[in-house]
CSV table of C-alpha atoms and ligand atoms in Angstrom, one decimal:
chain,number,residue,atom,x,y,z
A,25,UNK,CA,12.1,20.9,1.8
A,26,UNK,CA,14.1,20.0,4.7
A,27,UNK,CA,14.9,16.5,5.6
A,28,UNK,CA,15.2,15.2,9.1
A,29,UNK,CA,16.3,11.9,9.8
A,30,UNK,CA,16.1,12.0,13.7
A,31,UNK,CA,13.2,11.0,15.4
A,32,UNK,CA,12.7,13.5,18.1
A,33,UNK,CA,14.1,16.0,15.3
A,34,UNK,CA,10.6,15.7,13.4
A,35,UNK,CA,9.0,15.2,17.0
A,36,UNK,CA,10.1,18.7,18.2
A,37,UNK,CA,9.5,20.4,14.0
A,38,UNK,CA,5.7,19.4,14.3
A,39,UNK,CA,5.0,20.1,17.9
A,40,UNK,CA,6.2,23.5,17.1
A,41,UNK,CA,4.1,23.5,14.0
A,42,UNK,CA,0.9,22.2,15.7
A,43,UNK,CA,1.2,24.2,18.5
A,44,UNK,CA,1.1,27.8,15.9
A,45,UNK,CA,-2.1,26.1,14.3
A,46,UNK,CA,-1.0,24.5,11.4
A,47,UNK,CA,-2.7,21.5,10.2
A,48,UNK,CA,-0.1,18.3,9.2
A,49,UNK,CA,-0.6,16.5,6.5
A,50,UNK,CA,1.5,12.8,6.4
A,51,UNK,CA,2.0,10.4,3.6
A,52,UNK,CA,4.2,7.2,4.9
A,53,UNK,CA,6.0,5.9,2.0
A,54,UNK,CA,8.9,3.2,1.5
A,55,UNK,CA,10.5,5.7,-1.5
A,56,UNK,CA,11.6,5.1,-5.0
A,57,UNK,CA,8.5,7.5,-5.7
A,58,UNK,CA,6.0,7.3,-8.8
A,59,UNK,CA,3.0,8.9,-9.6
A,60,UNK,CA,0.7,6.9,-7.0
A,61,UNK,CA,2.7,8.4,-4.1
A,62,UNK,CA,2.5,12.0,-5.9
A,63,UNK,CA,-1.1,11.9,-6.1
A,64,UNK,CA,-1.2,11.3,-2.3
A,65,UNK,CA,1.4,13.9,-1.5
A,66,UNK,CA,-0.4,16.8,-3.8
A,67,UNK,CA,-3.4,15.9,-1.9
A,68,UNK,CA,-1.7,16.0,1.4
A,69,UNK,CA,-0.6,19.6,0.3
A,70,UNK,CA,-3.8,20.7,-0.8
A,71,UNK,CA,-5.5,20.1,2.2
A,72,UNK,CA,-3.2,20.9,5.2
A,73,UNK,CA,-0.6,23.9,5.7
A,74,UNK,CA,2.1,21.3,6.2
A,75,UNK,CA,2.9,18.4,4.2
A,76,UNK,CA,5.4,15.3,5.8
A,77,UNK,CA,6.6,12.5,3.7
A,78,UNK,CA,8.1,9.6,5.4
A,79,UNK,CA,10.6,7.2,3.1
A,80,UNK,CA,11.7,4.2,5.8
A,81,UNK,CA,11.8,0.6,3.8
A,82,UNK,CA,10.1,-1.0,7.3
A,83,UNK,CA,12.2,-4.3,7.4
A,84,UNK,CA,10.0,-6.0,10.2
A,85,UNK,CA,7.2,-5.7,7.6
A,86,UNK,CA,9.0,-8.0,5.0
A,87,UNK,CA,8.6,-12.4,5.2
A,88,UNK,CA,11.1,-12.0,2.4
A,89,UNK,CA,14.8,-11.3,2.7
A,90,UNK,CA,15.5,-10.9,-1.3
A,91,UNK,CA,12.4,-8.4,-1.3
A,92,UNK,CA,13.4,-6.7,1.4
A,93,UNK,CA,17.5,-6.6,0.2
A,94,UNK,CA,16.1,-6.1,-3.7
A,95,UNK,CA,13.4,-3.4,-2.7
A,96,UNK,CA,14.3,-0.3,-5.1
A,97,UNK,CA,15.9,2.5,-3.3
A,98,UNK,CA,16.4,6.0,-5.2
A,99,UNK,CA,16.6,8.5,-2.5
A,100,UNK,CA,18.1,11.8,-4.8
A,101,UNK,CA,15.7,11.2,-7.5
A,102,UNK,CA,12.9,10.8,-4.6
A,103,UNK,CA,14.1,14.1,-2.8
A,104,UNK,CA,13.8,15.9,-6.7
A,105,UNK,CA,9.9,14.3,-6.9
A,106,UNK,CA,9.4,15.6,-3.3
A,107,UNK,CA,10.4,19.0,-4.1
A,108,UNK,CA,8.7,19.1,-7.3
A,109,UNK,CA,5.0,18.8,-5.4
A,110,UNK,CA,5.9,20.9,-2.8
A,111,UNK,CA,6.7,18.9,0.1
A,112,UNK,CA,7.6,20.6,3.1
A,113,UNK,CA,9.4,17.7,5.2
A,114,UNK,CA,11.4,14.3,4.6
A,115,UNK,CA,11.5,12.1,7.0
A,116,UNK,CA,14.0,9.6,6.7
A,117,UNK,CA,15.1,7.7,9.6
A,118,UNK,CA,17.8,4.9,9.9
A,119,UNK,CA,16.5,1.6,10.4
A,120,UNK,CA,18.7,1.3,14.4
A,121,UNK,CA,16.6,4.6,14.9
A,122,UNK,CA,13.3,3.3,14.5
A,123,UNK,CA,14.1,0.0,15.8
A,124,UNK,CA,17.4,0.4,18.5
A,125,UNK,CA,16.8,-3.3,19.5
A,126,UNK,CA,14.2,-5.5,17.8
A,127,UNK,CA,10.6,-4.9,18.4
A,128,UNK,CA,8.9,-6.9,20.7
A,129,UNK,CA,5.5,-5.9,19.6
A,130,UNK,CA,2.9,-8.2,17.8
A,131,UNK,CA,-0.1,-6.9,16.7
A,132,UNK,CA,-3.0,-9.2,15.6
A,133,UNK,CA,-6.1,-8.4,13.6
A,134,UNK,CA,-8.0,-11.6,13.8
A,135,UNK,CA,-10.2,-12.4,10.8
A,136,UNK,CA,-8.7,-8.8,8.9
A,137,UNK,CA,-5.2,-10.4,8.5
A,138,UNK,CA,-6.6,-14.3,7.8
A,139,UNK,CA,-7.0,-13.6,4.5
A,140,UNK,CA,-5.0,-12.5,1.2
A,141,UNK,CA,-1.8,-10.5,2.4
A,142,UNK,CA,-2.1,-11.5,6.3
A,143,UNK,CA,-2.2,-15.2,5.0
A,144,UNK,CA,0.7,-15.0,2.6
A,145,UNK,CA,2.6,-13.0,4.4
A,146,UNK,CA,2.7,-13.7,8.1
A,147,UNK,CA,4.2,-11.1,10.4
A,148,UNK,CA,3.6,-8.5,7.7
A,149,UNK,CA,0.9,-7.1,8.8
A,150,UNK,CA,2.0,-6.8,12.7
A,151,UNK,CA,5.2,-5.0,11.0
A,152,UNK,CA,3.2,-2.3,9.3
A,153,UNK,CA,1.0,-1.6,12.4
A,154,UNK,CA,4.0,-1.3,14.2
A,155,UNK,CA,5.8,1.0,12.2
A,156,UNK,CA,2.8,3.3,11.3
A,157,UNK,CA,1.6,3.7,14.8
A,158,UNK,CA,5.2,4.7,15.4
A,159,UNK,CA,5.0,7.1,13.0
A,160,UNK,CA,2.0,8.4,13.5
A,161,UNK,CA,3.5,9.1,17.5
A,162,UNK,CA,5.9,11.3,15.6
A,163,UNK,CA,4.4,12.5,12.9
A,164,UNK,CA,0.7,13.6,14.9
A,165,UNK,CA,-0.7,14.7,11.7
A,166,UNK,CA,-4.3,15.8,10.9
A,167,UNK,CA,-4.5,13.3,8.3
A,168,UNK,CA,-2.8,10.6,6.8
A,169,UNK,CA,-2.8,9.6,3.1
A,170,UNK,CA,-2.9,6.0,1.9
A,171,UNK,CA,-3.5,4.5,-1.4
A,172,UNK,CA,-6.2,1.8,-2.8
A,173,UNK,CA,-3.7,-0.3,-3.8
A,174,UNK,CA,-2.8,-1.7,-0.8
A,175,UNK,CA,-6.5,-2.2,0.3
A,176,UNK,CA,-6.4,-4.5,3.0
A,177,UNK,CA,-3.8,-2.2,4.6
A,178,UNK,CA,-5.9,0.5,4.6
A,179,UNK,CA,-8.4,-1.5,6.5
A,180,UNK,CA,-5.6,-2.5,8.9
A,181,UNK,CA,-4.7,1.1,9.2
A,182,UNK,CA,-8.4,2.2,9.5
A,183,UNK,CA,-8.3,-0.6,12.6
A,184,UNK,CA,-5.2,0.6,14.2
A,185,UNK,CA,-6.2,4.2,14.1
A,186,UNK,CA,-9.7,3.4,15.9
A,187,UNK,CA,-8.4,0.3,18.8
A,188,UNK,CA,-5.3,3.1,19.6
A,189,UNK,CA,-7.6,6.2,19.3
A,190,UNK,CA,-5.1,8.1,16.9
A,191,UNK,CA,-6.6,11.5,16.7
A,192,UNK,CA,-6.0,11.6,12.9
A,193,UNK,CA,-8.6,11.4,9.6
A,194,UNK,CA,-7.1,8.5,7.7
A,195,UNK,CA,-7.8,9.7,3.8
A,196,UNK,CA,-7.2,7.1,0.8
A,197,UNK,CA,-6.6,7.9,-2.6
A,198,UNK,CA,-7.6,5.5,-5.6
A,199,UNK,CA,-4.7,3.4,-7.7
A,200,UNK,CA,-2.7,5.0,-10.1
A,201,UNK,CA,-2.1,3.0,-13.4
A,202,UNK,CA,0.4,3.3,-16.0
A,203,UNK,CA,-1.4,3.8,-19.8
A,204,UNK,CA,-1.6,0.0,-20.1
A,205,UNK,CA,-3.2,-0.5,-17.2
A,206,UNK,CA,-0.5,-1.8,-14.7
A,207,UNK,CA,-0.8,-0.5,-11.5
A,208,UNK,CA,2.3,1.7,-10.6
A,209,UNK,CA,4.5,0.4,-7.6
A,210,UNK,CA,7.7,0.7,-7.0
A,211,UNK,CA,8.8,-2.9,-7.4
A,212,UNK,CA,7.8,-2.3,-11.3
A,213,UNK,CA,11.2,-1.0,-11.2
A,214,UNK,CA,12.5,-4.2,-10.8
A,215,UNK,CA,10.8,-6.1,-14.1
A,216,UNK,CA,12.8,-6.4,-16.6
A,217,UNK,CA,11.3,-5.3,-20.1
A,218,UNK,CA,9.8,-8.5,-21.0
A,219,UNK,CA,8.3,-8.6,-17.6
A,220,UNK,CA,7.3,-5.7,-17.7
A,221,UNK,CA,4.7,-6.2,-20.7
A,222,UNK,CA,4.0,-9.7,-18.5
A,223,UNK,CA,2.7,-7.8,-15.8
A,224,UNK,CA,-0.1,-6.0,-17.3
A,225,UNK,CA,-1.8,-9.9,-17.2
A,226,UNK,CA,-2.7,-8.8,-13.3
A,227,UNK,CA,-4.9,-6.2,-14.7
A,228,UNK,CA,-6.3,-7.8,-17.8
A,229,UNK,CA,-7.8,-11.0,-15.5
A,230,UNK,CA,-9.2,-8.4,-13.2
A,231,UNK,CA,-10.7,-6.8,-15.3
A,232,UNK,CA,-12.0,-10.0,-17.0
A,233,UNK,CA,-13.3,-11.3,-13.6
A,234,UNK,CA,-15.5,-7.7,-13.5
A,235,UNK,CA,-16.8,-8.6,-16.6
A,236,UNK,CA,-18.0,-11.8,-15.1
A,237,UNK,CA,-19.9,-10.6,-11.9
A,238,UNK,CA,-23.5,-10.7,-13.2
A,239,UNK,CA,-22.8,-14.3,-15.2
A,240,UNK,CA,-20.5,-16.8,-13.4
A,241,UNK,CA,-20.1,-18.2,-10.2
A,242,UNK,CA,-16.9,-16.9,-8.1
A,243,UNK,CA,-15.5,-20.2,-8.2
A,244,UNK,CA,-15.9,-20.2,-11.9
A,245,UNK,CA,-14.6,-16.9,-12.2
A,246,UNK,CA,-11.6,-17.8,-9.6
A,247,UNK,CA,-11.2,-21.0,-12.0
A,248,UNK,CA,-11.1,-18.9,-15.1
A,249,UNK,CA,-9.1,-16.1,-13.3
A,250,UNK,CA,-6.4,-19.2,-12.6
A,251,UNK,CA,-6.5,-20.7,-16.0
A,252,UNK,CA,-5.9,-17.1,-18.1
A,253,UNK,CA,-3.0,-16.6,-15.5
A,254,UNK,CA,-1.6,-20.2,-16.3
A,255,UNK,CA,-1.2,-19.6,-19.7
A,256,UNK,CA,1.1,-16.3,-19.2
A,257,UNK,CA,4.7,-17.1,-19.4
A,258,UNK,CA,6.9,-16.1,-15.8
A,259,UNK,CA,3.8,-14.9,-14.4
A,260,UNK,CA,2.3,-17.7,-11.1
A,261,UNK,CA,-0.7,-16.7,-9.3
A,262,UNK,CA,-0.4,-16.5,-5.7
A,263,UNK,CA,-4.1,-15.9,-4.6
A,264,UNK,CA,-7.2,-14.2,-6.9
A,265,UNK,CA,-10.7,-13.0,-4.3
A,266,UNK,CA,-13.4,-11.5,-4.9
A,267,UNK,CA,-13.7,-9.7,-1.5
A,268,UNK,CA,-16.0,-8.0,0.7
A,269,UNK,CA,-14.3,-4.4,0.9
A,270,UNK,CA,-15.4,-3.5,4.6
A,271,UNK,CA,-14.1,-6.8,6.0
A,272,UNK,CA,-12.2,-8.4,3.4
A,273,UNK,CA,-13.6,-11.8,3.7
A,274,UNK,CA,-14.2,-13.8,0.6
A,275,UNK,CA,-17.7,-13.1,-0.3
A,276,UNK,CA,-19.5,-16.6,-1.8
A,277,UNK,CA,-22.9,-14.5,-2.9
A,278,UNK,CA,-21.3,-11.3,-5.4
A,279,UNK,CA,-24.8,-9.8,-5.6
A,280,UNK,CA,-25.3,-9.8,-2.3
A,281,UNK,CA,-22.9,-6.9,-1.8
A,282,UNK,CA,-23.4,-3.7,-3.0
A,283,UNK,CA,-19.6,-3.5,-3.9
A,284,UNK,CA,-17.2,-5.9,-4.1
A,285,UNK,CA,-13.1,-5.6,-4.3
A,286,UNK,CA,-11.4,-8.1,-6.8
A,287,UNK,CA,-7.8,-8.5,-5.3
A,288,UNK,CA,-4.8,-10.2,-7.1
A,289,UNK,CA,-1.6,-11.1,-6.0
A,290,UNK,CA,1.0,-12.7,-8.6
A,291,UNK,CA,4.9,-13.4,-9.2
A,292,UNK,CA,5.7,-11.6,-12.6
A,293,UNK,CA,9.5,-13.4,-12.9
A,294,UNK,CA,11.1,-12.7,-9.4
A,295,UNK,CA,8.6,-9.9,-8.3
A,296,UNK,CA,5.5,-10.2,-6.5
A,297,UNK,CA,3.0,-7.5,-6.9
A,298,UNK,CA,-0.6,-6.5,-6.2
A,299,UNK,CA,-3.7,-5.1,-7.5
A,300,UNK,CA,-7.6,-4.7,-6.7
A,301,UNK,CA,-10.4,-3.6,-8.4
A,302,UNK,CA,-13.6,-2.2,-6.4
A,303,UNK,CA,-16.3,-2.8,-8.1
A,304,UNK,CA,-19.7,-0.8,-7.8
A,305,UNK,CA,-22.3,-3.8,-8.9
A,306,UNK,CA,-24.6,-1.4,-9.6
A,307,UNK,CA,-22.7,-0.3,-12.1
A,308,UNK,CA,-21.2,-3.2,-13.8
B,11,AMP,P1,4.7,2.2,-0.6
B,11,AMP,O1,5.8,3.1,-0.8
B,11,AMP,O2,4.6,1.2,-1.7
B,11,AMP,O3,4.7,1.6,0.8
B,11,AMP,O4,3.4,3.0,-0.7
B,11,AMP,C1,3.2,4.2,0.0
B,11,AMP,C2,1.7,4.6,-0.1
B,11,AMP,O5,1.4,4.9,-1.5
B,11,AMP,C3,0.7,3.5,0.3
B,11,AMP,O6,-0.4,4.1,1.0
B,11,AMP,C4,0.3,2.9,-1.0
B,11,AMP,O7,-0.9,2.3,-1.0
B,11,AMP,C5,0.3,4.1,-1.9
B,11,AMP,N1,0.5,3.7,-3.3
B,11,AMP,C6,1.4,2.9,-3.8
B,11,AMP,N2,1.2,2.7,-5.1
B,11,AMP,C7,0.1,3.4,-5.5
B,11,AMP,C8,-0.6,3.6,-6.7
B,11,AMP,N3,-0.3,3.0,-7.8
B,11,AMP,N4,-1.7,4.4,-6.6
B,11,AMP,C9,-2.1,5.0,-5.4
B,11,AMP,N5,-1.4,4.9,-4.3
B,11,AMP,C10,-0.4,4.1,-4.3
């Protein structure tokens, strides 16, 4: 694998590339790698000649100094992972690279960002747009890889890709769980063992709101949700929704949908994490 931190570096690798006929394959991550961002890199190399990983910990893309400053970084291990499934480039720029002064770009998404991350994290989602249409410029891949745990990104993504006509097939993968359930991220690397068994509480209500489609209200399960969180020590609910998965608006009538996606957000001590369930109500 070779790694390229320079910008116009990569630019000039995958012209070249593209220009010989080879399709590129691109998986934007922010490093200290698990198994969720293996899954999309394995698929990445399966289905294009060239694989490209970015690891850039976007700081315009975080409302929170301590989780940006805390984020876990573990570059050697990640370059191991990387060549362990085959990657063929690493991008890995310097933040005064990316951003030589600071961006004056704002990207808004309306009712898409009004809701769930957009609402409890302003900016973020303007950050991410602005750092994977950046990417994409320099990357030009074939296809990009995202994952189901960050849903509403995806949708961002899916937006940005159509309103800036990236010529690209944007391709997401389902979440990857530890055995318990949890679903892996890379800020589980910063529970502490006690925490750690805490956090699996995101999971368990989710899955106990699923249970609860065809028989409650979704203010009763929302109300349930809340009270099953509130008796878990260190862990605070920040927002529980059941969601409609194209738009991401709160849905008020669950059998109205064909599918809906339960999304969670929730401190477990210091660290806040995600999850989201889509759920098929056929099949529940
Ligand atoms: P991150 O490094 O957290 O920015 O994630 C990079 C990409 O990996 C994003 O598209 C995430 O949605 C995806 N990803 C992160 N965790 C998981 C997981 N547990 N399962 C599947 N994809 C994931």
């Amino acid at each position: 694998m070779e790694v390229i931190e320079k910008g116009n570096s990569l630019r000039a690798v995958v012209q070249a590339l593209r220009c010989s006929g080879k399709s590129i394959g691109f998986v934007p991550t922010m490093g200290a790698l698990h198994e969720g961002h293996l899954q999309l890199l394995r698929a990445a190399a399966q289905e294009n000649d060239i694989t490209v990983c970015s690891i850039f910990i976007n700081p315009i893309q975080f409302n929170n100094s301590d989780d940006y400053k805390l984020y876990p970084r573990a570059l050697e291990q990640d370059i191991a992972l990387l060549n362990s499934v085959a990657c063929d480039y690493l991008f890995v720029p310097e933040v005064l690279d990316i951003y030589p002064e600071q961006s004056p770009l704002r990207f808004s998404f309306g009712e898409l960002e009004g809701v769930m991350e957009g609402k409890h994290r302003p900016g973020h989602f303007s950050g991410v747009a602005t750092v994977v249409s950046k990417f994409f410029n320099l990357v030009q891949p074939h296809r990009a890889y995202f994952g189901q745990k960050d849903l509403q990104q995806v949708a961002i993504v899916r937006q940005i890709v159509q309103a800036l006509s990236f010529d690209l097939e944007l391709v997401c993968y389902p979440t990857v769980r530890e055995q318990d359930g949890l679903a892996m991220s890379s800020r589980n690397k910063r529970l502490d063992p006690e925490q750690r068994k805490l956090a699996v509480n995101l999971y368990k209500v989710l899955q106990l709101a699923k249970a609860q489609l065809h028989s409650k209200s979704v203010a009763e399960i929302k109300e349930e949700v809340a009270r099953a969180l509130q008796q878990v020590d260190q862990v605070k609910l920040e927002y529980f929704e059941i969601a409609n998965p194209k738009t991401m608006q709160p849905v008020t009538d669950v059998l109205a949908l064909p599918e809906v996606a339960l999304c969670i957000a929730a401190y477990v001590g210091p660290v806040r994490l995600i999850d989201n369930l889509l759920v098929n109500l056929k099949e529940v």
